[in-house]
PDB file of C-alpha atoms in Angstrom:
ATOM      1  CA  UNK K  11       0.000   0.000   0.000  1.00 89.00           C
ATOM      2  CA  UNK K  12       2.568   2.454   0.976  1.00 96.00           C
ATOM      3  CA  UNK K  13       4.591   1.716  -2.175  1.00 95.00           C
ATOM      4  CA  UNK K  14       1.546   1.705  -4.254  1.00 96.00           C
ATOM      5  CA  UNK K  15       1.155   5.600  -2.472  1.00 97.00           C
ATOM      6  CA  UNK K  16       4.655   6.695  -3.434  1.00 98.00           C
ATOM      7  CA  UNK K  17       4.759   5.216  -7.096  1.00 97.00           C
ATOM      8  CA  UNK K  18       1.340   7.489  -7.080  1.00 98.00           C
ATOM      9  CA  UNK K  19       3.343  10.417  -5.490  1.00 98.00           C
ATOM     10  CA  UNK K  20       6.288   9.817  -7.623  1.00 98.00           C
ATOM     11  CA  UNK K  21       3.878   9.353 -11.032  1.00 97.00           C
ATOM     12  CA  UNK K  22       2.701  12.979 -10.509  1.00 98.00           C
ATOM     13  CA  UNK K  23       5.576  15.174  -9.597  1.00 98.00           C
ATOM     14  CA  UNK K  24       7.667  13.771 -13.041  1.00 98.00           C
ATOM     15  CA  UNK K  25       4.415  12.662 -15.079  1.00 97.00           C
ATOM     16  CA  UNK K  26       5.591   9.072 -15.527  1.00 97.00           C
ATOM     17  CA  UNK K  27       3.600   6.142 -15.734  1.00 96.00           C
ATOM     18  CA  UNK K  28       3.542   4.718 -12.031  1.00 95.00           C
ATOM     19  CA  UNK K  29       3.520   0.912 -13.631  1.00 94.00           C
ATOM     20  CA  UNK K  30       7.485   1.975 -14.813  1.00 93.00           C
ATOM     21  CA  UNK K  31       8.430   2.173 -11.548  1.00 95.00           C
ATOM     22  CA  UNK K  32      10.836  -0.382  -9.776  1.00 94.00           C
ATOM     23  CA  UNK K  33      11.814  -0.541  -6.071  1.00 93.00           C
ATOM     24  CA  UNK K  34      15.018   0.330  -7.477  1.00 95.00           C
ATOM     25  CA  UNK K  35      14.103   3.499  -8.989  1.00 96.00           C
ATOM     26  CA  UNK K  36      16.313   6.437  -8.953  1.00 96.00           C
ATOM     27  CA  UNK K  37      17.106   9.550  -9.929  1.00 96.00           C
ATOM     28  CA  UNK K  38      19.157   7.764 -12.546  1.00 95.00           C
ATOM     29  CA  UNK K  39      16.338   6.007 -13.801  1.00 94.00           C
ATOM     30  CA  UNK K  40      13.521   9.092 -13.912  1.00 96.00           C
ATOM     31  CA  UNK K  41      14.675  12.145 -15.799  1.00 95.00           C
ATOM     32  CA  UNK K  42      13.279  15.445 -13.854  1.00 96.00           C
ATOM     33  CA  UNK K  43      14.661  13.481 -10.686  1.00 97.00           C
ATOM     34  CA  UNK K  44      17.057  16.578 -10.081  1.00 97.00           C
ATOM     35  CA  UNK K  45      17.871  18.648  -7.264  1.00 96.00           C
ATOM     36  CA  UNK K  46      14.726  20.761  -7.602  1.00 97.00           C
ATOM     37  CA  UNK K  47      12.740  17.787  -8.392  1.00 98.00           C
ATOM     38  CA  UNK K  48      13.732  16.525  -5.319  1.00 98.00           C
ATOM     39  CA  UNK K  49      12.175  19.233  -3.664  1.00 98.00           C
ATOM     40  CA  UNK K  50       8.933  19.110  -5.337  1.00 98.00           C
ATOM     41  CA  UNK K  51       8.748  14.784  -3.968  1.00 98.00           C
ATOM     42  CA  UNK K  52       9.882  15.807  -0.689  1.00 99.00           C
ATOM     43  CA  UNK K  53       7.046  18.257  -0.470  1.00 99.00           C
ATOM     44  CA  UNK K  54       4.710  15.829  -2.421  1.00 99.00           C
ATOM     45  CA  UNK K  55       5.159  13.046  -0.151  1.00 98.00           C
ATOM     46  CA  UNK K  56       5.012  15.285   2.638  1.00 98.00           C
ATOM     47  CA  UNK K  57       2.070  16.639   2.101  1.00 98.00           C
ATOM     48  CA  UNK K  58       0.514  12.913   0.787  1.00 98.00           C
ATOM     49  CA  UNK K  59       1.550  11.176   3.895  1.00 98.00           C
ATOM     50  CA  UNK K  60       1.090  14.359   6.729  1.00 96.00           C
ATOM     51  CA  UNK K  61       4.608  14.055   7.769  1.00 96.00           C
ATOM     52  CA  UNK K  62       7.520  16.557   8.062  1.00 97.00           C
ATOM     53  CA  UNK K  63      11.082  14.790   7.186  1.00 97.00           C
ATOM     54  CA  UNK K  64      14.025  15.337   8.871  1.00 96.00           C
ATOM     55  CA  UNK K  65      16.870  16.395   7.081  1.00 97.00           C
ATOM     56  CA  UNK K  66      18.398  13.488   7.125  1.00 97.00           C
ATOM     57  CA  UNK K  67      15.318  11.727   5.956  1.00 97.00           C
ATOM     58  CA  UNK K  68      15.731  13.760   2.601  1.00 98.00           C
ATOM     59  CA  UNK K  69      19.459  13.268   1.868  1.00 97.00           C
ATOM     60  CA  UNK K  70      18.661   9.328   2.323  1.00 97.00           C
ATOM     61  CA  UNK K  71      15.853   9.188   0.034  1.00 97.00           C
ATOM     62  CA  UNK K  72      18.221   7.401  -2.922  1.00 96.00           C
ATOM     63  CA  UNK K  73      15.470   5.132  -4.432  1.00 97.00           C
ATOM     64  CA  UNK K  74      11.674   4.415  -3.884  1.00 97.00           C
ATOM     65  CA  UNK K  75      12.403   1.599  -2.239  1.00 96.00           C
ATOM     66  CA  UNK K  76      14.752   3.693   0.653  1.00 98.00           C
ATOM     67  CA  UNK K  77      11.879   6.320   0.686  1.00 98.00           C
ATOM     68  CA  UNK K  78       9.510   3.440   1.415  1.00 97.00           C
ATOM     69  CA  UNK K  79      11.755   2.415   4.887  1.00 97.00           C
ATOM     70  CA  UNK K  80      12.176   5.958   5.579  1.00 98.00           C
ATOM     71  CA  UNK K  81       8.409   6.282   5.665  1.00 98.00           C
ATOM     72  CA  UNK K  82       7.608   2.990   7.628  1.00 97.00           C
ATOM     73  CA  UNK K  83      10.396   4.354  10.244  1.00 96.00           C
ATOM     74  CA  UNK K  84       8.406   7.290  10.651  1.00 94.00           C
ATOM     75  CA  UNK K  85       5.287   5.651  11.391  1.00 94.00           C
ATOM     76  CA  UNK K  86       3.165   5.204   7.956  1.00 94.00           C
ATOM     77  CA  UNK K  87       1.027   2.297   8.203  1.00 87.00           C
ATOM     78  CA  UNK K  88       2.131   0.018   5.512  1.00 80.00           C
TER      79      UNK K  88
END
């Protein structure tokens, strides 16, 4: 569910088909991924799942699949 959520999240911010999307996926993988774009899924996700990340949170988030255990650590039913 809470992958399903971010694919959604992740689908919207760089207008990519959510399907696409691997546990693996990176900024490598999904072209807009950039620093600003960054910005735009940190605030996406924050705003999706009604959490504020830590700083560290942010730097970590390398992949879906990382942003997935950083949002299980904070609490986010799976």
């Amino acid at each position: 569910m809470v992958q399903q959520r971010i694919k959604a999240v992740l689908a919207e911010v760089f207008q990519i088909d959510p399907a696409t999307l691997a546990p693996t996926a990176s900024p490598a993988d999904i072209e807009g991924w950039d620093s600003f774009g960054h910005l735009a899924l940190v605030e996406a996700l924050q705003t999706e799942f009604r959490i504020q990340f830590e700083v560290e949170d942010i730097a970590r988030m390398e992949n879906l699949g990382a942003i997935e255990q950083i949002l299980l650590r904070r609490g986010v039913e799976p």
